[in-house]
C-alpha positions as YAML, in Angstrom:
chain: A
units: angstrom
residues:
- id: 1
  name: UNK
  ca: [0.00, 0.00, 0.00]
- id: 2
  name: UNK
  ca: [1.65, 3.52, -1.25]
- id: 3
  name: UNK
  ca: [1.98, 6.34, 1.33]
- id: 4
  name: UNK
  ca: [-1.06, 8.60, 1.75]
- id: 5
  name: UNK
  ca: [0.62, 12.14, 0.75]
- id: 6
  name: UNK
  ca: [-2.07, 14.01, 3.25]
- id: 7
  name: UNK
  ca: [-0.62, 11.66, 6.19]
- id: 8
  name: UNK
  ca: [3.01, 11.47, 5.04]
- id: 9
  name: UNK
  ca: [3.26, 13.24, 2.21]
- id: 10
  name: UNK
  ca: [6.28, 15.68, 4.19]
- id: 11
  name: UNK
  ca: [7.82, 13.09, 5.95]
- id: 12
  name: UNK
  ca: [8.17, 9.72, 3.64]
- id: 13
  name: UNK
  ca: [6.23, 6.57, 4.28]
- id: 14
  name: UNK
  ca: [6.08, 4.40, 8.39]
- id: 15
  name: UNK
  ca: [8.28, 1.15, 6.72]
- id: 16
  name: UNK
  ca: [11.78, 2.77, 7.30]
- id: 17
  name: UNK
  ca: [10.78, 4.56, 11.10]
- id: 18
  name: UNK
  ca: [10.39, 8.15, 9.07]
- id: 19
  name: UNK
  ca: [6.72, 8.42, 10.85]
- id: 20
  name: UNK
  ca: [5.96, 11.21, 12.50]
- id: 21
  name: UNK
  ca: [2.85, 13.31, 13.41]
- id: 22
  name: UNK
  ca: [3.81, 16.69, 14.43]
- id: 23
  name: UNK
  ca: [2.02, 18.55, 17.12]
- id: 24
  name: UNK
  ca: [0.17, 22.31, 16.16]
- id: 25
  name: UNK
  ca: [-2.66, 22.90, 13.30]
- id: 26
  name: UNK
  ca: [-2.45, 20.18, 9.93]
- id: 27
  name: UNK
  ca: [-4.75, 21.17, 7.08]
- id: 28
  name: UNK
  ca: [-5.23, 21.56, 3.49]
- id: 29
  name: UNK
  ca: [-6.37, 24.05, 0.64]
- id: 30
  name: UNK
  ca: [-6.34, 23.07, -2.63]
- id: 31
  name: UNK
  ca: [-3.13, 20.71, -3.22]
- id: 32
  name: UNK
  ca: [-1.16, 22.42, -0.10]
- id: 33
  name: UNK
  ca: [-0.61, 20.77, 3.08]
- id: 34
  name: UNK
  ca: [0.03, 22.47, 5.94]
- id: 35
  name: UNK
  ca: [1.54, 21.34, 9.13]
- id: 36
  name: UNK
  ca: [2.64, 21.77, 12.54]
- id: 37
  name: UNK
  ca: [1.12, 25.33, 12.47]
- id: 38
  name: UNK
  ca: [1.72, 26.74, 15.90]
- id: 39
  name: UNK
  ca: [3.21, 29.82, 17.91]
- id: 40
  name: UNK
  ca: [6.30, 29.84, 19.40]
- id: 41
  name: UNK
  ca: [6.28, 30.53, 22.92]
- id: 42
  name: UNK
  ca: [8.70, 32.63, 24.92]
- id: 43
  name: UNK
  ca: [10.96, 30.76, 27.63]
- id: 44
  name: UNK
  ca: [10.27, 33.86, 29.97]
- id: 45
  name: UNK
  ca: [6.47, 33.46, 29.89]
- id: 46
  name: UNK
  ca: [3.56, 34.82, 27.69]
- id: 47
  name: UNK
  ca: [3.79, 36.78, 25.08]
- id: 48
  name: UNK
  ca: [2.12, 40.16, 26.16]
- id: 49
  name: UNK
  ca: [-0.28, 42.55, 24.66]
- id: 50
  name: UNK
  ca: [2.28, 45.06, 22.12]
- id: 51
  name: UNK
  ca: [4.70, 42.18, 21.69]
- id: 52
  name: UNK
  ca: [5.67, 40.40, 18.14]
- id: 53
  name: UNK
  ca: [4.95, 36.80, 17.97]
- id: 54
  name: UNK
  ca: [6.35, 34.28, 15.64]
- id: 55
  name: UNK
  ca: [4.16, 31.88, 13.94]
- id: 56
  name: UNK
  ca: [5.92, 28.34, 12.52]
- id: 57
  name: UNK
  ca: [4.44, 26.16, 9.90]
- id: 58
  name: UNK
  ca: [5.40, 23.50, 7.46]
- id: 59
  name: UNK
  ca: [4.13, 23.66, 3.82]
- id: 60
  name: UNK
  ca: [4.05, 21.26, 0.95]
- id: 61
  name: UNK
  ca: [2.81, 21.86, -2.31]
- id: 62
  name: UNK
  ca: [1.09, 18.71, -4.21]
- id: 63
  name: UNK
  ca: [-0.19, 20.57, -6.81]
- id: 64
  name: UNK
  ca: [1.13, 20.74, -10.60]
- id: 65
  name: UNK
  ca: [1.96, 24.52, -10.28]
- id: 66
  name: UNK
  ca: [3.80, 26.97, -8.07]
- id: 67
  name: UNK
  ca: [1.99, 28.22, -5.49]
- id: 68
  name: UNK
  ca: [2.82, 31.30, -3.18]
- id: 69
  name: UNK
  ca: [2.21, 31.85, 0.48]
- id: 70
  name: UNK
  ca: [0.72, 35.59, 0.37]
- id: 71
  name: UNK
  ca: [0.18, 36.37, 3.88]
- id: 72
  name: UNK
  ca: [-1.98, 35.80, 6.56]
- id: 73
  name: UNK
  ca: [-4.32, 37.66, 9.28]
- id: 74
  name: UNK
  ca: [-5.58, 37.15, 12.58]
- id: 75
  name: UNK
  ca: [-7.71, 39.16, 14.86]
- id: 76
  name: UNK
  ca: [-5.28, 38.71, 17.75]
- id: 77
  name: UNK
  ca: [-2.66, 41.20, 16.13]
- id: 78
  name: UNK
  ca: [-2.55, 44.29, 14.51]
- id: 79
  name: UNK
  ca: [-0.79, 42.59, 11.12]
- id: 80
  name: UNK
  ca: [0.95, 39.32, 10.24]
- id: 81
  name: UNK
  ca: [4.16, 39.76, 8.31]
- id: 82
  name: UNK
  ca: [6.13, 36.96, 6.39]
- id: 83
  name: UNK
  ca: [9.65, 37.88, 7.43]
- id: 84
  name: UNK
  ca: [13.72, 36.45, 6.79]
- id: 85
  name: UNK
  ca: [15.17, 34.69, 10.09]
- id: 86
  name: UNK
  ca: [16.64, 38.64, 11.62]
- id: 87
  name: UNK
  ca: [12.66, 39.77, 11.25]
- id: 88
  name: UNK
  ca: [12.91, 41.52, 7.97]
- id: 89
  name: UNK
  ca: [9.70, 41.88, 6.37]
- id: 90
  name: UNK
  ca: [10.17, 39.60, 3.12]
- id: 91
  name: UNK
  ca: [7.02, 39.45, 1.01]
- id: 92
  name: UNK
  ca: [5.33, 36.16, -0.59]
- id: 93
  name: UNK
  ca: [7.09, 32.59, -0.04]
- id: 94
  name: UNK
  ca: [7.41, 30.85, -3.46]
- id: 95
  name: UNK
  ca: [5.70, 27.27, -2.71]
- id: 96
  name: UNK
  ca: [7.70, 24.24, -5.52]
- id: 97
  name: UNK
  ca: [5.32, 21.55, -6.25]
- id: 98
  name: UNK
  ca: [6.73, 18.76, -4.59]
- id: 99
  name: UNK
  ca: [9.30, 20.79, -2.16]
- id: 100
  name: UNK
  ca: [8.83, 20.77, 1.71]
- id: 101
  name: UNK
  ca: [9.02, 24.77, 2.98]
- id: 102
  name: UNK
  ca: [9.74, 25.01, 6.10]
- id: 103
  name: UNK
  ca: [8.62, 28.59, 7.59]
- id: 104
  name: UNK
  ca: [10.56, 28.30, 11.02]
- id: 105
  name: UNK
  ca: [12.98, 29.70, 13.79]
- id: 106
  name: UNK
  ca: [16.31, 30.74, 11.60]
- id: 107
  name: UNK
  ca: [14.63, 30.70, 8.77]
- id: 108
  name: UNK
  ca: [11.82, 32.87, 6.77]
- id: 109
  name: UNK
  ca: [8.45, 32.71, 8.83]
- id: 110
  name: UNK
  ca: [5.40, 34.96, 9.86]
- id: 111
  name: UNK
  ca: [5.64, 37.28, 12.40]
- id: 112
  name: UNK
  ca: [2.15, 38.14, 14.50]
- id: 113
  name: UNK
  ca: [2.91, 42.19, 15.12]
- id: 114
  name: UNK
  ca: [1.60, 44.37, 18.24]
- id: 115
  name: UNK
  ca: [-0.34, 41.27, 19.94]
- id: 116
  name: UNK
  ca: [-3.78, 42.82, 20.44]
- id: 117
  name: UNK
  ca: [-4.17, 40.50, 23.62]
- id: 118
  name: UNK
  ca: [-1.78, 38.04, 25.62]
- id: 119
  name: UNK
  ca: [-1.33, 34.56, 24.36]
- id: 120
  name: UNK
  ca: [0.06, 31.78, 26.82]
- id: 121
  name: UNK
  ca: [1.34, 28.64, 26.11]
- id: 122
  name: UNK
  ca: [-1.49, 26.15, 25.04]
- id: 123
  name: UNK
  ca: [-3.70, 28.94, 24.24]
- id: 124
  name: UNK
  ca: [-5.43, 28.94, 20.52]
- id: 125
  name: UNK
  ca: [-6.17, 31.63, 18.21]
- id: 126
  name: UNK
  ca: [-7.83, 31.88, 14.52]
- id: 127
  name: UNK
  ca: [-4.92, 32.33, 12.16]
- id: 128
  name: UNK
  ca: [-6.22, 32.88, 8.07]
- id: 129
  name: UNK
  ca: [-3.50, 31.61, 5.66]
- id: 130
  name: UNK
  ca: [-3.57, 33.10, 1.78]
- id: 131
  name: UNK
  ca: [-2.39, 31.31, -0.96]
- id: 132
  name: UNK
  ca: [-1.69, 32.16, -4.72]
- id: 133
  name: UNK
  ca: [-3.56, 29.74, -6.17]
- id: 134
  name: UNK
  ca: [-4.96, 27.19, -3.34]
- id: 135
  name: UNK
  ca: [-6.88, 30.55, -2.09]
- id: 136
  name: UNK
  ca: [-7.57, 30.77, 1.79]
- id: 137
  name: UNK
  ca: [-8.23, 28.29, 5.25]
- id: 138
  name: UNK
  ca: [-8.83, 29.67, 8.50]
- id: 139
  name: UNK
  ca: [-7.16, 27.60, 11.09]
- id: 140
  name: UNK
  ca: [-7.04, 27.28, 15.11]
- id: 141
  name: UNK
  ca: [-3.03, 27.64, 15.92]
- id: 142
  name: UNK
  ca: [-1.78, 26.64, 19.27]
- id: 143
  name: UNK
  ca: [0.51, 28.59, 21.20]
- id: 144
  name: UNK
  ca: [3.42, 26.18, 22.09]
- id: 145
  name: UNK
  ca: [4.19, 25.11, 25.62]
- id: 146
  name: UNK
  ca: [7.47, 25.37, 26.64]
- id: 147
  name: UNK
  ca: [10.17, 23.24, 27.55]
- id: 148
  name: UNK
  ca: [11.93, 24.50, 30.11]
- id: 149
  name: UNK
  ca: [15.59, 23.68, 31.02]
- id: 150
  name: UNK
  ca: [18.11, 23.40, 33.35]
- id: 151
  name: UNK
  ca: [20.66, 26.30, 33.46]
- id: 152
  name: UNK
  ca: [22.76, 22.54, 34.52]
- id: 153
  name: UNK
  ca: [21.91, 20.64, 31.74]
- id: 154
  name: UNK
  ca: [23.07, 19.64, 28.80]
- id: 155
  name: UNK
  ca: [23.32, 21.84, 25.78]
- id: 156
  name: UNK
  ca: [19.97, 19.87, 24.02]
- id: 157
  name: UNK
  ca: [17.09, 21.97, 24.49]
- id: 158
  name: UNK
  ca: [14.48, 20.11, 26.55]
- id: 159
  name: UNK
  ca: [17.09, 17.45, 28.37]
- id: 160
  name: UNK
  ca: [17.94, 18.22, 31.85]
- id: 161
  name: UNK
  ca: [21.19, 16.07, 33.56]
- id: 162
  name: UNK
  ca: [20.49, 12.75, 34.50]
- id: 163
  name: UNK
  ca: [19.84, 13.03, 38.30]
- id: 164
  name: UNK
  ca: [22.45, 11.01, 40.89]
- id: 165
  name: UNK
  ca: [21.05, 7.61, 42.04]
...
């Protein structure tokens, strides 16, 4: 039985131990999947009402044509910028039929500006992505949890030294 593209289609087919179901929002318009949609949250705590959030998602294109990630809106924030990795406002993300485009930390991704409200971690909030040609889906993003660490432990984010026995 071939791999479902909607359940692997970014990550390869179960056989060889590639499986994986990432946490945040997974949808699709038109031929474009979209995964692990969520908000990044601070180590510090919430973000706050005035602060920039950023916004992570995974996007693969099925389709037989380019397709371009336009922008997005949300109530929750005055604007919702696609930006570089420094926070550089960028402009539309070219979307390769076939090509996995990952909009995350250190790379290109959208940028919630001026939070109208504060957003914890496991919080949700209505996020509308715009496409080219796949047109529009409103979708319920999750604010991340996060992991905290150690100032003792190792260098991995979200591993803490073994304790003594």
């Amino acid at each position: 039985m071939g791999c479902l593209a909607a359940v692997w289609g970014t990550t390869g087919c179960g056989a060889d131990g590639n499986d994986y179901n990432p946490p945040g929002a997974n949808a699709r318009v038109g031929p474009v999947l979209i995964r692990y949609a969520h908000i990044a949250e601070p180590p510090d705590g919430p973000w706050g009402t005035g602060d920039d959030a950023p916004l992570y998602v995974w996007l693969f294109n099925q389709g037989q044509h380019t397709d371009k990630l336009l922008g997005a809106e949300t109530t929750v924030a005055r604007s919702v910028d696609i930006v570089t990795a420094d926070g550089a406002v960028q402009g539309p993300v070219a979307l390769p039929t076939g090509k996995l485009v990952e909009l995350e930390k250190g790379r290109a991704h959208l940028l919630l500006r001026d939070l109208r409200q504060q957003i914890r971690g496991g919080d949700y909030v209505w996020i509308t992505l715009r496409f080219e040609r796949a047109g529009e889906i409103a979708l319920q993003v999750h604010s991340q949890i996060p992991t905290y660490v150690d100032d003792d432990a190792t260098d991995a984010p979200g591993l803490t030294s073994p304790s003594p026995e």
